[in-house]
Short mmCIF file of C-alpha atoms and ligand atoms in Angstrom, two decimals:
data_model
loop_
_atom_site.label_atom_id
_atom_site.label_comp_id
_atom_site.label_asym_id
_atom_site.label_seq_id
_atom_site.Cartn_x
_atom_site.Cartn_y
_atom_site.Cartn_z
CA MET A 6 132.97 63.09 50.95
CA LYS A 7 132.35 62.87 54.28
CA THR A 8 128.93 60.78 55.10
CA SER A 9 127.80 62.62 58.51
CA ASP A 10 126.99 65.28 55.91
CA LEU A 11 124.44 62.95 54.10
CA PHE A 12 121.83 63.21 56.39
CA LYS A 13 120.93 67.05 56.03
CA ASN A 14 118.51 65.54 52.81
CA LYS A 15 117.33 62.32 53.33
CA THR A 16 117.73 59.02 55.07
CA VAL A 17 120.36 57.27 54.59
CA LEU A 18 121.03 53.84 52.94
CA SER A 19 124.37 52.05 53.73
CA LEU A 20 125.19 48.59 53.26
CA GLU A 21 128.26 46.44 54.84
CA VAL A 22 130.23 43.76 53.65
CA PHE A 23 133.33 41.95 55.29
CA PRO A 24 136.82 40.78 53.25
CA PRO A 25 136.80 37.01 52.01
CA ARG A 26 138.86 34.96 54.39
CA ARG A 27 142.44 35.08 54.42
CA THR A 28 142.32 31.45 52.33
CA ALA A 29 139.51 32.81 49.69
CA PRO A 30 141.19 34.29 47.00
CA ILE A 31 139.96 38.94 47.36
CA ASN A 32 138.53 38.68 44.05
CA MET A 33 134.90 37.12 45.63
CA ILE A 34 133.74 40.66 46.75
CA TYR A 35 133.89 42.13 43.35
CA ASP A 36 130.92 39.43 42.77
CA THR A 37 129.21 40.93 45.58
CA LEU A 38 129.85 44.22 45.16
CA ASP A 39 128.88 44.43 41.47
CA GLY A 40 125.82 42.86 42.81
CA LEU A 41 124.97 45.50 45.28
CA LYS A 42 126.36 48.45 43.26
CA GLY A 43 122.57 48.95 41.79
CA LEU A 44 121.28 49.35 44.76
CA ASN A 45 122.69 53.37 44.85
CA PRO A 46 124.12 53.33 48.35
CA ASP A 47 124.78 55.90 50.18
CA PHE A 48 128.24 54.32 51.38
CA ILE A 49 129.34 51.17 51.26
CA SER A 50 131.80 49.53 55.13
CA VAL A 51 133.60 47.19 55.05
CA THR A 52 135.19 45.33 57.95
CA TYR A 53 138.59 45.13 59.64
CA GLY A 54 139.10 41.81 61.59
CA ALA A 55 140.48 42.73 65.13
CA GLY A 56 140.96 38.58 65.68
CA GLY A 57 144.63 38.69 64.75
CA SER A 58 147.82 40.28 66.34
CA GLU A 59 149.25 41.42 62.70
CA MET A 60 147.94 44.79 60.35
CA ASN A 61 146.03 43.52 57.64
CA THR A 62 145.31 45.61 54.38
CA ALA A 63 142.43 43.72 52.88
CA THR A 64 139.82 46.19 54.63
CA LEU A 65 142.12 49.46 52.40
CA GLU A 66 141.97 47.69 49.48
CA ILE A 67 138.30 46.74 49.50
CA ALA A 68 137.44 50.63 50.61
CA SER A 69 139.59 51.94 47.63
CA SER A 70 138.16 49.75 45.27
CA ILE A 71 133.80 50.81 46.26
CA LYS A 72 135.29 54.77 46.32
CA ASN A 73 137.84 54.59 42.92
CA HIS A 74 136.76 52.00 41.24
CA TYR A 75 132.81 51.57 41.87
CA GLY A 76 132.85 55.14 42.53
CA ILE A 77 130.45 54.29 45.78
CA GLU A 78 131.36 56.65 49.12
CA SER A 79 133.49 54.00 50.91
CA VAL A 80 133.97 53.71 55.02
CA ALA A 81 136.98 51.51 56.53
CA HIS A 82 136.12 49.82 59.61
CA LEU A 83 139.36 50.31 62.16
CA PRO A 84 139.26 47.90 65.07
CA CYS A 85 141.97 49.71 67.57
CA ILE A 86 142.69 46.82 70.42
CA ASN A 87 145.71 44.33 68.74
CA LEU A 88 146.69 47.72 66.90
CA THR A 89 149.70 50.18 68.15
CA LYS A 90 149.16 53.95 67.12
CA SER A 91 152.50 53.83 64.39
CA GLU A 92 149.89 50.93 62.92
CA VAL A 93 147.15 53.36 62.58
CA LEU A 94 149.05 55.87 61.38
CA GLU A 95 149.97 53.90 58.36
CA LEU A 96 146.90 52.20 57.48
CA LEU A 97 145.25 56.15 58.00
CA ASP A 98 148.34 57.01 55.41
CA GLY A 99 147.03 54.48 53.18
CA PHE A 100 143.49 55.80 53.80
CA ARG A 101 144.09 59.38 52.33
CA GLN A 102 146.50 57.88 49.47
CA ALA A 103 143.12 56.42 48.69
CA GLY A 104 141.06 59.53 49.07
CA ILE A 105 139.19 57.61 51.67
CA GLU A 106 137.33 60.48 54.15
CA ASN A 107 135.38 57.87 56.09
CA ILE A 108 136.52 55.62 59.43
CA LEU A 109 134.41 54.00 61.24
CA ALA A 110 136.53 53.78 64.55
CA LEU A 111 135.78 50.48 67.21
CA ARG A 112 137.89 49.36 69.74
CA GLY A 113 136.94 45.49 68.95
CA ASP A 114 136.33 42.61 70.38
CA ILE A 115 138.93 41.76 73.26
CA ASN A 116 140.50 38.48 71.60
CA PRO A 117 141.50 35.72 74.95
CA ASP A 118 143.82 34.27 72.39
CA PHE A 119 145.31 38.10 72.14
CA ILE A 120 147.01 40.26 74.35
CA PRO A 121 145.84 43.57 73.56
CA LYS A 122 148.31 46.18 72.23
CA GLN A 123 148.27 48.57 75.06
CA ASP A 124 148.44 52.01 73.02
CA PHE A 125 144.02 52.12 72.56
CA ARG A 126 141.94 50.94 75.65
CA TYR A 127 138.40 52.32 74.19
CA ALA A 128 137.25 53.18 70.93
CA SER A 129 137.05 56.85 72.06
CA GLU A 130 140.86 56.68 72.28
CA LEU A 131 140.97 56.05 68.69
CA VAL A 132 138.35 58.66 67.77
CA SER A 133 141.10 61.33 69.07
CA PHE A 134 144.04 60.07 67.53
CA ILE A 135 141.91 59.86 64.21
CA LYS A 136 140.85 63.47 64.59
CA GLU A 137 144.28 64.38 65.73
CA ASN A 138 146.20 63.12 62.50
CA GLY A 139 143.73 63.97 59.49
CA ASP A 140 140.50 65.08 58.08
CA PHE A 141 138.80 62.37 58.38
CA ASN A 142 135.13 61.47 59.40
CA VAL A 143 134.58 59.55 61.79
CA ILE A 144 131.82 57.02 63.08
CA GLY A 145 131.09 55.55 65.67
CA ALA A 146 129.16 51.91 67.15
CA CYS A 147 126.40 52.02 69.16
CA TYR A 148 124.24 49.26 70.76
CA PRO A 149 120.49 49.74 71.64
CA GLU A 150 120.66 46.99 74.31
CA GLY A 151 123.57 48.18 76.14
CA HIS A 152 127.11 46.73 74.90
CA ASN A 153 127.93 43.11 76.05
CA GLU A 154 130.35 43.61 78.61
CA SER A 155 128.50 47.06 79.84
CA GLN A 156 126.98 47.20 83.82
CA SER A 157 124.00 49.01 82.70
CA LEU A 158 122.71 51.00 79.07
CA ALA A 159 122.94 54.35 81.53
CA LYS A 160 126.69 53.65 82.03
CA ASP A 161 126.88 52.79 78.66
CA ILE A 162 125.45 55.81 76.87
CA ARG A 163 127.63 58.22 79.73
CA ASN A 164 130.52 56.55 77.44
CA LEU A 165 128.83 56.81 74.29
CA LYS A 166 128.69 60.48 75.36
CA ALA A 167 132.29 60.22 75.95
CA LYS A 168 133.02 58.73 72.41
CA VAL A 169 131.26 61.31 70.36
CA ASP A 170 132.43 64.07 72.42
CA ALA A 171 135.91 62.60 71.23
CA GLY A 172 134.38 63.68 67.16
CA THR A 173 132.57 60.64 66.72
CA ASP A 174 130.77 62.69 64.14
CA GLN A 175 127.70 59.70 63.23
CA LEU A 176 127.18 56.34 64.73
CA ILE A 177 125.80 52.91 63.50
CA THR A 178 123.91 50.57 65.68
CA GLN A 179 124.47 47.14 66.50
CA LEU A 180 121.43 44.68 64.96
CA PHE A 181 118.67 44.76 66.84
CA PHE A 182 115.48 42.25 66.76
CA ASP A 183 113.34 44.77 68.44
CA ASN A 184 112.44 48.34 67.18
CA ASP A 185 111.72 49.32 70.92
CA PHE A 186 114.85 49.10 72.02
CA PHE A 187 115.98 51.63 69.07
CA TYR A 188 113.28 53.83 69.39
CA SER A 189 114.14 54.09 73.63
CA PHE A 190 117.90 53.83 73.51
CA ARG A 191 117.13 57.50 70.55
CA GLU A 192 115.28 58.99 72.78
CA ARG A 193 117.68 58.04 75.75
CA THR A 194 121.01 59.30 73.87
CA ARG A 195 119.31 62.51 73.18
CA GLN A 196 118.23 63.09 76.54
CA ALA A 197 122.52 62.55 77.51
CA GLY A 198 122.89 65.78 74.80
CA ILE A 199 124.34 63.37 71.86
CA ASP A 200 123.44 64.88 69.01
CA VAL A 201 125.06 63.01 65.79
CA PRO A 202 122.98 60.59 63.07
CA ILE A 203 122.11 57.66 64.10
CA GLN A 204 122.06 55.22 61.65
CA ALA A 205 120.01 51.60 62.93
CA GLY A 206 121.67 48.67 61.96
CA ILE A 207 119.78 45.60 60.34
CA MET A 208 120.63 41.90 60.10
CA PRO A 209 118.28 40.54 57.81
CA VAL A 210 118.15 36.61 59.77
CA VAL A 211 118.54 33.58 56.78
CA ASN A 212 119.52 30.50 59.25
CA LYS A 213 118.96 29.29 62.76
CA LYS A 214 122.82 28.89 63.03
CA GLN A 215 123.60 32.41 62.13
CA ILE A 216 121.34 33.90 64.51
CA GLU A 217 122.53 32.00 67.93
CA ARG A 218 125.73 32.69 67.31
CA MET A 219 125.14 37.14 67.04
CA VAL A 220 123.42 36.15 70.69
CA SER A 221 126.18 34.74 72.27
CA LEU A 222 128.42 37.09 70.35
CA CYS A 223 126.34 40.35 71.04
CA GLY A 224 123.70 39.50 73.28
CA VAL A 225 120.43 40.62 71.09
CA LYS A 226 117.06 39.84 72.51
CA LEU A 227 114.96 38.00 70.24
CA PRO A 228 111.29 39.10 70.34
CA ARG A 229 108.55 36.26 70.29
CA LYS A 230 106.98 36.26 66.92
CA PHE A 231 111.40 35.96 65.96
CA VAL A 232 111.40 32.59 67.51
CA SER A 233 108.41 32.10 66.22
CA MET A 234 109.33 32.40 62.63
CA MET A 235 112.84 30.49 63.53
CA SER A 236 111.02 27.29 64.77
CA LYS A 237 108.39 27.18 62.73
CA TYR A 238 110.97 27.41 58.74
CA GLU A 239 114.81 26.55 60.35
CA HIS A 240 114.25 23.00 58.19
CA ASN A 241 113.19 24.74 55.22
CA PRO A 242 116.07 27.43 54.16
CA VAL A 243 113.40 29.42 50.92
CA ALA A 244 111.38 30.20 53.55
CA MET A 245 113.76 30.42 56.11
CA ARG A 246 115.07 33.16 53.57
CA ASP A 247 112.02 34.84 53.25
CA ALA A 248 110.80 35.11 56.50
CA GLY A 249 113.98 36.97 57.40
CA ILE A 250 113.26 38.97 54.62
CA ALA A 251 110.11 39.86 55.43
CA TYR A 252 110.88 40.59 58.72
CA ALA A 253 113.60 42.63 57.89
CA VAL A 254 111.92 44.83 55.62
CA ASP A 255 108.54 44.69 58.37
CA GLN A 256 111.50 46.33 60.79
CA ILE A 257 112.65 49.25 57.99
CA VAL A 258 109.56 50.32 57.32
CA ASP A 259 108.31 51.32 61.06
CA LEU A 260 111.92 52.87 61.20
CA THR A 261 111.52 54.62 58.44
CA ALA A 262 107.87 56.26 59.84
CA GLU A 263 109.32 56.83 62.36
CA GLY A 264 111.83 59.58 61.23
CA VAL A 265 114.95 56.55 61.49
CA ASP A 266 118.46 59.22 59.93
CA GLY A 267 119.65 56.02 58.21
CA ILE A 268 119.45 52.42 57.52
CA HIS A 269 122.62 50.53 57.49
CA LEU A 270 121.95 46.58 56.17
CA TYR A 271 124.19 44.12 57.81
CA THR A 272 124.19 42.23 54.18
CA MET A 273 126.31 38.66 55.02
CA ASN A 274 127.25 39.72 51.47
CA ASN A 275 125.10 38.47 49.97
CA PRO A 276 123.55 40.53 46.72
CA TYR A 277 120.64 37.87 46.46
CA ILE A 278 118.89 39.50 50.28
CA ALA A 279 119.81 42.81 49.73
CA GLN A 280 118.10 43.73 46.28
CA LYS A 281 115.43 41.87 47.73
CA ILE A 282 115.49 44.21 51.23
CA TYR A 283 115.94 46.92 48.37
CA ALA A 284 113.14 46.20 46.07
CA ALA A 285 110.66 46.76 48.69
CA VAL A 286 111.72 49.80 50.40
CA SER A 287 113.88 51.98 48.14
CA SER A 288 110.54 54.13 47.89
CA LEU A 289 110.30 54.84 51.32
CA LEU A 290 113.77 55.67 52.02
CA ALA A 291 113.45 58.02 48.63
CA ALA A 292 109.88 59.64 50.78
P1 FAD B 430 133.97 51.24 72.95
O1 FAD B 430 133.47 52.20 71.88
O2 FAD B 430 135.70 50.99 73.16
O3 FAD B 430 132.97 50.35 73.94
C1 FAD B 430 133.29 49.30 74.72
C2 FAD B 430 133.48 48.83 76.09
O4 FAD B 430 133.52 49.11 76.84
C3 FAD B 430 131.79 49.08 76.27
O5 FAD B 430 131.00 48.35 77.55
C4 FAD B 430 131.68 50.91 76.97
O6 FAD B 430 130.55 51.00 78.03
C5 FAD B 430 133.43 50.79 77.75
N1 FAD B 430 133.59 51.67 78.01
C6 FAD B 430 133.62 52.52 76.42
N2 FAD B 430 134.87 53.81 77.54
C7 FAD B 430 135.29 53.87 78.79
C8 FAD B 430 135.46 54.35 79.49
N3 FAD B 430 136.52 55.91 79.49
N4 FAD B 430 135.82 53.78 80.83
C9 FAD B 430 134.94 52.55 81.25
N5 FAD B 430 134.63 51.62 80.19
C10 FAD B 430 134.47 52.34 78.53
N6 FAD B 430 134.32 44.44 65.25
C11 FAD B 430 135.64 44.32 64.41
O7 FAD B 430 136.55 43.49 64.84
N7 FAD B 430 135.65 44.67 63.86
C12 FAD B 430 134.75 45.27 62.38
O8 FAD B 430 134.85 45.87 61.48
C13 FAD B 430 133.48 45.68 63.30
N8 FAD B 430 132.37 46.17 62.82
C14 FAD B 430 131.40 46.76 63.61
C15 FAD B 430 130.22 47.61 63.14
C16 FAD B 430 129.99 48.02 64.05
C17 FAD B 430 128.40 49.06 63.06
C18 FAD B 430 129.34 47.79 65.18
C19 FAD B 430 127.94 47.94 66.21
C20 FAD B 430 130.17 47.18 65.83
C21 FAD B 430 131.52 46.36 64.90
N9 FAD B 430 132.37 45.38 65.12
C22 FAD B 430 133.92 45.35 64.90
C23 FAD B 430 132.10 44.94 66.48
C24 FAD B 430 133.16 45.79 67.91
O9 FAD B 430 134.34 46.36 68.46
C25 FAD B 430 132.57 44.92 69.38
O10 FAD B 430 131.44 45.58 69.60
C26 FAD B 430 133.81 45.51 70.51
O11 FAD B 430 133.34 44.82 71.25
C27 FAD B 430 133.60 47.36 71.17
O12 FAD B 430 133.85 48.16 70.25
P2 FAD B 430 133.37 49.56 70.04
O13 FAD B 430 133.77 50.13 69.60
O14 FAD B 430 131.88 49.92 70.71
O15 FAD B 430 134.49 50.10 71.89
#
């Protein structure tokens, strides 16, 4: 099934997982998926480490298992910056053979340790390439506070419009902690003529280190109440975890009330946290 068809009838819930590190056994992911399957997600997406210069197939393997073993729709992330066209074709062939119909087409972060391969400069070029080479549903990333390399949100939204015009069927946002950024972004994308569904990316924060990494990677802003929460509970892991869950629930309650197309939960491969959030919001998503 193409995941863009899901938005017609409901508030979509999707979950994101990442493959275990190369040094860890791949089977670890199945414990995570066993813990997530009861949440009845509309789809589960699997990240792809764009860091290295070599193609890797862990994403394909896990996305295939989600679809064919767990019977849940899956989305394979595909960052293109370090791939050639022939490598992308090889991966598309693997997705097709595994019955994976949905791809999150990404540029990937530029890694100073690797010279990018020159076949794709932007995600929009990958979107066109995928559309020319198969009947895939293509998802794109977007940034309510602007992408960290972009000079302005206005320019970023113009580039996003080009990515949608290239064939992107739906969008998922970068994480954010202040819903007002999302509402203002949604309004501006509509004004720019972007009319595909936009899912809000929500990341429950459970420790200070995690958030410091996110802030330095993506430049998201932290609202006052979020900063107070972290400074109060940072040395109490259980309280910090529970506060992070409550904060994410609060964001989702507000987003569903404001008619969001869907929620994409960055699970950090932690089923306990995803289960707690799901228990608190499942009736809202179904309403
Ligand atoms: P693009 O859409 O290409 O945009 C990148 C920058 O280029 C932006 O500043 C944009 O404004 C600018 N730009 C775009 N087109 C043009 C143009 N024609 N001319 C000039 N400037 C232009 N990374 C991974 O490596 N693996 C993952 O699995 C992964 N999953 C992700 C999932 C989500 C939901 C999100 C939000 C991000 C994910 N990322 C992942 C991170 C992503 O790869 C980075 O944020 C990356 O820096 C940008 O990717 P993009 O696809 O948004 O790029």
